[in-house]
PDB file of C-alpha atoms in Angstrom:
ATOM      1  CA  MET A   6      29.858-165.360 -90.014  1.00 44.00           C
ATOM      2  CA  ARG A   7      29.385-164.287 -93.356  1.00 43.00           C
ATOM      3  CA  LYS A   8      31.728-162.097 -95.295  1.00 45.00           C
ATOM      4  CA  LEU A   9      30.577-158.209 -95.280  1.00 45.00           C
ATOM      5  CA  GLY A  10      29.623-156.634 -98.556  1.00 43.00           C
ATOM      6  CA  LEU A  11      29.567-153.199 -97.682  1.00 40.00           C
ATOM      7  CA  VAL A  12      31.354-150.650 -99.658  1.00 34.00           C
ATOM      8  CA  LEU A  13      32.263-148.710 -96.553  1.00 40.00           C
ATOM      9  CA  LEU A  14      33.941-151.675 -94.874  1.00 44.00           C
ATOM     10  CA  VAL A  15      35.796-152.577 -97.949  1.00 37.00           C
ATOM     11  CA  LEU A  16      37.242-148.806 -97.773  1.00 37.00           C
ATOM     12  CA  LEU A  17      38.126-149.210 -94.105  1.00 44.00           C
ATOM     13  CA  LEU A  18      39.747-152.595 -94.439  1.00 42.00           C
ATOM     14  CA  ALA A  19      42.203-151.240 -96.961  1.00 37.00           C
ATOM     15  CA  GLY A  20      43.406-149.109 -93.982  1.00 42.00           C
ATOM     16  CA  PHE A  21      43.304-152.189 -91.723  1.00 40.00           C
ATOM     17  CA  ALA A  22      45.180-154.324 -94.149  1.00 37.00           C
ATOM     18  CA  ALA A  23      48.001-151.579 -94.310  1.00 36.00           C
ATOM     19  CA  GLY A  24      48.385-152.322 -90.408  1.00 38.00           C
ATOM     20  CA  CYS A  25      48.911-148.682 -89.964  1.00 33.00           C
ATOM     21  CA  ILE A  26      47.203-145.533 -90.696  1.00 29.00           C
ATOM     22  CA  SER A  27      48.864-142.414 -89.323  1.00 27.00           C
ATOM     23  CA  THR A  28      46.252-139.663 -90.243  1.00 27.00           C
ATOM     24  CA  SER A  29      45.564-138.706 -86.554  1.00 28.00           C
ATOM     25  CA  SER A  30      43.300-135.785 -87.397  1.00 31.00           C
ATOM     26  CA  GLY A  31      40.389-135.138 -89.690  1.00 35.00           C
ATOM     27  CA  GLY A  32      36.669-135.660 -89.271  1.00 38.00           C
ATOM     28  CA  THR A  33      34.718-139.273 -89.453  1.00 38.00           C
ATOM     29  CA  GLY A  34      32.973-138.046 -92.783  1.00 42.00           C
ATOM     30  CA  SER A  35      29.858-137.411 -91.146  1.00 40.00           C
ATOM     31  CA  THR A  36      28.391-134.194 -89.744  1.00 42.00           C
ATOM     32  CA  SER A  37      29.407-133.305 -85.923  1.00 45.00           C
ATOM     33  CA  THR A  38      26.644-131.841 -83.868  1.00 45.00           C
ATOM     34  CA  THR A  39      26.564-130.804 -80.419  1.00 46.00           C
ATOM     35  CA  SER A  40      23.473-131.149 -78.206  1.00 44.00           C
ATOM     36  CA  ALA A  41      22.443-130.077 -74.803  1.00 45.00           C
ATOM     37  CA  GLY A  42      21.430-132.920 -72.192  1.00 49.00           C
ATOM     38  CA  ALA A  43      23.100-136.738 -71.159  1.00 54.00           C
ATOM     39  CA  HIS A  44      24.765-136.778 -74.238  1.00 54.00           C
ATOM     40  CA  SER A  45      26.680-133.691 -75.256  1.00 68.00           C
ATOM     41  CA  ASN A  46      28.529-134.831 -77.976  1.00 93.00           C
ATOM     42  CA  TYR A  47      27.570-136.937 -81.084  1.00 95.00           C
ATOM     43  CA  VAL A  48      28.337-137.408 -84.920  1.00 96.00           C
ATOM     44  CA  VAL A  49      25.527-138.189 -87.222  1.00 96.00           C
ATOM     45  CA  VAL A  50      26.355-140.978 -89.501  1.00 97.00           C
ATOM     46  CA  ASN A  51      23.804-141.702 -92.153  1.00 96.00           C
ATOM     47  CA  GLY A  52      21.018-140.253 -90.080  1.00 95.00           C
ATOM     48  CA  THR A  53      21.941-142.107 -87.051  1.00 96.00           C
ATOM     49  CA  ARG A  54      23.200-140.189 -83.961  1.00 97.00           C
ATOM     50  CA  ILE A  55      26.580-141.922 -82.428  1.00 97.00           C
ATOM     51  CA  TYR A  56      27.172-140.665 -79.072  1.00 97.00           C
ATOM     52  CA  LEU A  57      30.889-140.253 -78.648  1.00 97.00           C
ATOM     53  CA  ASP A  58      30.628-140.419 -74.751  1.00 96.00           C
ATOM     54  CA  GLU A  59      29.109-144.230 -75.350  1.00 97.00           C
ATOM     55  CA  ILE A  60      31.969-145.657 -77.129  1.00 98.00           C
ATOM     56  CA  HIS A  61      34.857-147.633 -75.408  1.00 98.00           C
ATOM     57  CA  PHE A  62      37.960-149.539 -76.805  1.00 98.00           C
ATOM     58  CA  TYR A  63      39.485-152.330 -74.798  1.00 98.00           C
ATOM     59  CA  MET A  64      42.722-153.436 -76.237  1.00 98.00           C
ATOM     60  CA  TYR A  65      45.418-156.143 -75.736  1.00 98.00           C
ATOM     61  CA  GLY A  66      48.739-155.126 -76.644  1.00 98.00           C
ATOM     62  CA  LEU A  67      52.373-154.949 -76.254  1.00 98.00           C
ATOM     63  CA  LYS A  68      54.365-151.808 -74.944  1.00 96.00           C
ATOM     64  CA  THR A  69      57.068-153.033 -77.296  1.00 97.00           C
ATOM     65  CA  CYS A  70      54.613-152.666 -80.221  1.00 98.00           C
ATOM     66  CA  PRO A  71      54.658-149.435 -81.947  1.00 98.00           C
ATOM     67  CA  HIS A  72      51.195-149.770 -83.569  1.00 98.00           C
ATOM     68  CA  CYS A  73      49.833-150.731 -79.914  1.00 98.00           C
ATOM     69  CA  ARG A  74      51.663-147.371 -78.368  1.00 98.00           C
ATOM     70  CA  HIS A  75      50.189-145.568 -81.257  1.00 98.00           C
ATOM     71  CA  MET A  76      46.742-146.703 -80.799  1.00 98.00           C
ATOM     72  CA  HIS A  77      47.186-146.471 -77.009  1.00 98.00           C
ATOM     73  CA  GLU A  78      47.832-142.520 -77.450  1.00 98.00           C
ATOM     74  CA  TRP A  79      45.476-142.198 -80.165  1.00 98.00           C
ATOM     75  CA  ILE A  80      42.261-143.553 -78.812  1.00 98.00           C
ATOM     76  CA  PRO A  81      42.034-141.038 -75.424  1.00 98.00           C
ATOM     77  CA  GLN A  82      43.138-137.941 -77.802  1.00 97.00           C
ATOM     78  CA  GLU A  83      40.023-138.643 -80.000  1.00 96.00           C
ATOM     79  CA  TYR A  84      37.672-139.780 -77.441  1.00 97.00           C
ATOM     80  CA  GLY A  85      38.893-138.898 -73.961  1.00 96.00           C
ATOM     81  CA  ASN A  86      41.507-140.488 -71.504  1.00 94.00           C
ATOM     82  CA  SER A  87      38.602-142.786 -69.741  1.00 97.00           C
ATOM     83  CA  SER A  88      37.842-144.321 -73.156  1.00 98.00           C
ATOM     84  CA  LEU A  89      40.414-147.242 -73.310  1.00 98.00           C
ATOM     85  CA  THR A  90      41.063-150.183 -71.313  1.00 98.00           C
ATOM     86  CA  TYR A  91      44.269-151.219 -71.893  1.00 98.00           C
ATOM     87  CA  TYR A  92      45.521-154.945 -71.076  1.00 98.00           C
ATOM     88  CA  GLU A  93      49.188-155.451 -71.258  1.00 98.00           C
ATOM     89  CA  LEU A  94      50.680-158.900 -72.562  1.00 98.00           C
ATOM     90  CA  LEU A  95      54.434-158.777 -71.941  1.00 97.00           C
ATOM     91  CA  ASN A  96      55.087-160.618 -68.821  1.00 97.00           C
ATOM     92  CA  ASN A  97      51.387-161.044 -67.821  1.00 98.00           C
ATOM     93  CA  GLU A  98      50.244-164.870 -67.647  1.00 98.00           C
ATOM     94  CA  THR A  99      46.276-164.050 -67.080  1.00 98.00           C
ATOM     95  CA  ASN A 100      46.504-161.582 -70.284  1.00 98.00           C
ATOM     96  CA  ASP A 101      48.281-164.052 -72.257  1.00 98.00           C
ATOM     97  CA  ARG A 102      45.954-166.695 -71.319  1.00 98.00           C
ATOM     98  CA  LEU A 103      43.042-164.194 -72.295  1.00 98.00           C
ATOM     99  CA  PHE A 104      44.676-163.625 -75.436  1.00 98.00           C
ATOM    100  CA  GLU A 105      45.086-167.103 -76.723  1.00 98.00           C
ATOM    101  CA  GLU A 106      41.372-167.341 -76.047  1.00 98.00           C
ATOM    102  CA  ILE A 107      40.512-164.138 -78.360  1.00 98.00           C
ATOM    103  CA  SER A 108      42.939-165.949 -80.946  1.00 98.00           C
ATOM    104  CA  ARG A 109      40.979-169.372 -80.676  1.00 97.00           C
ATOM    105  CA  LEU A 110      37.609-167.563 -81.415  1.00 97.00           C
ATOM    106  CA  THR A 111      38.568-165.017 -83.778  1.00 97.00           C
ATOM    107  CA  GLY A 112      42.014-166.079 -85.610  1.00 97.00           C
ATOM    108  CA  ILE A 113      43.737-163.013 -84.304  1.00 98.00           C
ATOM    109  CA  THR A 114      47.213-163.351 -83.816  1.00 97.00           C
ATOM    110  CA  GLY A 115      48.627-159.698 -83.701  1.00 97.00           C
ATOM    111  CA  VAL A 116      48.332-157.064 -81.743  1.00 98.00           C
ATOM    112  CA  PRO A 117      46.898-154.423 -81.074  1.00 98.00           C
ATOM    113  CA  ALA A 118      43.827-156.540 -80.646  1.00 98.00           C
ATOM    114  CA  ILE A 119      41.005-154.102 -80.179  1.00 98.00           C
ATOM    115  CA  ALA A 120      37.253-154.437 -78.962  1.00 98.00           C
ATOM    116  CA  ILE A 121      35.076-151.527 -79.738  1.00 98.00           C
ATOM    117  CA  THR A 122      31.681-151.451 -77.135  1.00 98.00           C
ATOM    118  CA  TYR A 123      28.826-148.700 -77.781  1.00 98.00           C
ATOM    119  CA  ASN A 124      26.396-148.351 -74.982  1.00 97.00           C
ATOM    120  CA  GLY A 125      27.682-151.510 -73.547  1.00 97.00           C
ATOM    121  CA  THR A 126      27.242-153.672 -76.496  1.00 97.00           C
ATOM    122  CA  LEU A 127      30.224-155.309 -78.449  1.00 98.00           C
ATOM    123  CA  MET A 128      30.518-153.963 -81.830  1.00 98.00           C
ATOM    124  CA  ALA A 129      33.476-154.616 -83.476  1.00 98.00           C
ATOM    125  CA  ILE A 130      36.636-156.662 -83.218  1.00 98.00           C
ATOM    126  CA  ILE A 131      39.690-155.361 -84.814  1.00 98.00           C
ATOM    127  CA  GLU A 132      43.236-156.578 -85.241  1.00 98.00           C
ATOM    128  CA  GLY A 133      45.813-154.101 -86.071  1.00 97.00           C
ATOM    129  CA  GLU A 134      45.973-150.214 -86.091  1.00 96.00           C
ATOM    130  CA  PHE A 135      43.170-148.348 -87.763  1.00 97.00           C
ATOM    131  CA  ASN A 136      41.846-145.043 -88.214  1.00 97.00           C
ATOM    132  CA  VAL A 137      40.187-144.332 -84.847  1.00 97.00           C
ATOM    133  CA  THR A 138      37.947-141.331 -86.469  1.00 97.00           C
ATOM    134  CA  ALA A 139      36.133-143.982 -88.261  1.00 97.00           C
ATOM    135  CA  THR A 140      34.525-145.481 -85.235  1.00 98.00           C
ATOM    136  CA  PRO A 141      31.091-144.160 -85.676  1.00 98.00           C
ATOM    137  CA  GLN A 142      30.908-145.469 -89.223  1.00 98.00           C
ATOM    138  CA  ILE A 143      32.237-148.829 -87.940  1.00 98.00           C
ATOM    139  CA  ILE A 144      29.398-148.802 -85.014  1.00 98.00           C
ATOM    140  CA  HIS A 145      26.618-147.520 -87.599  1.00 98.00           C
ATOM    141  CA  ALA A 146      28.009-150.560 -89.956  1.00 98.00           C
ATOM    142  CA  ALA A 147      27.501-153.176 -87.052  1.00 98.00           C
ATOM    143  CA  MET A 148      23.997-151.466 -86.216  1.00 98.00           C
ATOM    144  CA  THR A 149      22.973-151.555 -89.796  1.00 97.00           C
ATOM    145  CA  ASN A 150      23.848-155.158 -90.212  1.00 97.00           C
ATOM    146  CA  ASN A 151      22.530-156.246 -86.740  1.00 97.00           C
ATOM    147  CA  GLY A 152      25.897-157.803 -85.943  1.00 97.00           C
ATOM    148  CA  THR A 153      29.331-157.616 -84.606  1.00 98.00           C
ATOM    149  CA  LEU A 154      32.203-156.661 -86.677  1.00 98.00           C
ATOM    150  CA  LEU A 155      35.322-158.863 -87.047  1.00 98.00           C
ATOM    151  CA  PHE A 156      38.415-157.592 -88.560  1.00 97.00           C
ATOM    152  CA  VAL A 157      41.015-160.084 -88.825  1.00 96.00           C
ATOM    153  CA  GLY A 158      43.842-160.885 -91.297  1.00 93.00           C
ATOM    154  CA  GLY A 159      42.785-157.949 -93.652  1.00 92.00           C
ATOM    155  CA  LYS A 160      39.082-159.016 -94.043  1.00 96.00           C
ATOM    156  CA  GLY A 161      35.892-158.290 -92.338  1.00 96.00           C
ATOM    157  CA  TYR A 162      33.158-160.545 -91.073  1.00 97.00           C
ATOM    158  CA  ILE A 163      29.915-160.351 -89.287  1.00 97.00           C
ATOM    159  CA  MET A 164      28.928-161.984 -86.633  1.00 97.00           C
ATOM    160  CA  PRO A 165      25.187-161.832 -86.637  1.00 97.00           C
ATOM    161  CA  HIS A 166      23.312-161.532 -83.472  1.00 95.00           C
ATOM    162  CA  ASN A 167      20.472-163.363 -84.384  1.00 96.00           C
ATOM    163  CA  ASP A 168      22.783-166.782 -84.860  1.00 97.00           C
ATOM    164  CA  PRO A 169      23.008-168.943 -81.776  1.00 97.00           C
ATOM    165  CA  LYS A 170      26.644-169.771 -82.362  1.00 96.00           C
ATOM    166  CA  ALA A 171      27.584-166.528 -82.921  1.00 97.00           C
ATOM    167  CA  GLN A 172      26.181-165.270 -80.025  1.00 96.00           C
ATOM    168  CA  ARG A 173      27.802-168.032 -77.929  1.00 96.00           C
ATOM    169  CA  ALA A 174      31.248-166.451 -79.517  1.00 97.00           C
ATOM    170  CA  LEU A 175      30.253-163.269 -78.802  1.00 98.00           C
ATOM    171  CA  LYS A 176      29.546-163.526 -75.059  1.00 97.00           C
ATOM    172  CA  LYS A 177      32.897-165.281 -74.638  1.00 98.00           C
ATOM    173  CA  LEU A 178      34.751-162.135 -76.477  1.00 98.00           C
ATOM    174  CA  TYR A 179      32.851-159.838 -74.414  1.00 98.00           C
ATOM    175  CA  ASP A 180      33.850-161.611 -71.157  1.00 98.00           C
ATOM    176  CA  ILE A 181      37.402-161.748 -72.425  1.00 98.00           C
ATOM    177  CA  PHE A 182      37.481-157.980 -73.546  1.00 98.00           C
ATOM    178  CA  VAL A 183      34.647-156.105 -71.214  1.00 98.00           C
ATOM    179  CA  LYS A 184      34.902-158.228 -68.147  1.00 98.00           C
ATOM    180  CA  HIS A 185      38.772-159.349 -68.337  1.00 98.00           C
ATOM    181  CA  GLU A 186      37.784-163.024 -67.357  1.00 97.00           C
ATOM    182  CA  MET A 187      38.129-166.179 -69.112  1.00 96.00           C
ATOM    183  CA  PRO A 188      34.669-167.134 -70.484  1.00 93.00           C
ATOM    184  CA  VAL A 189      32.930-170.379 -69.025  1.00 86.00           C
ATOM    185  CA  ASN A 190      32.656-172.991 -71.697  1.00 74.00           C
ATOM    186  CA  THR A 191      28.969-173.700 -71.490  1.00 50.00           C
ATOM    187  CA  THR A 192      28.695-175.871 -75.018  1.00 49.00           C
ATOM    188  CA  SER A 193      31.245-177.346 -77.479  1.00 47.00           C
ATOM    189  CA  GLY A 194      32.034-175.235 -80.635  1.00 48.00           C
ATOM    190  CA  GLY A 195      32.293-171.402 -81.367  1.00 48.00           C
TER     191      GLY A 195
END
C-alpha cells in the first residue's frame, strides 16, 4: 500500500480523523443530474458519472456504539433502504471472527468498519464515522488511482489493483464484507 497524496483525500481524512462528522445534509460538491434509463440518479465528479444506485455499504458495528447507530441511520437516508448491509458484532461469534480478520488484514480496530462497493467492486474501506455525502468523491478517487482506498487510524492508503499482494488482501476483504464469509488462505502473507 502506498500513501495517498491527493488533496481531496487529505481533506476527507480530516473528517475521518475527527471520528464524527455530524452534517447530514448538503451536496457532494459535484453536479447532481437526473437521467432516464437504467440509472436514474447520478452525480458527476470531475466529469465522471457516479450512479447512486450502484453504491452499496457493508458495515460491521455495535448497537451500543453511537457512531455505528448514526451511520446505520444516515446511509439509508442518503442512498436508500437497500443500500446498507449491517453486521452486528455484539453477541455474534461469526461476525466477531470476521471482524478479527478485517483487523488482521487492515489494522482496523474500531467500529464502525465500513466497506463501500460500486457496481460490485470494493472501492473503499473506512474505519469510523464519515460524511456519507462524500461517497461519490471517494469512489472517483479510487477509480482515478486504480485501487481501493483504505482509511484507518486517521490515515489514507491506496491498495493498488495491479499489485498482487494487494489483490490477495482485497479478495479476502471482499469475502468478509460482501460475501460475509471467512476467506480461504491460499497463500501466506497479505
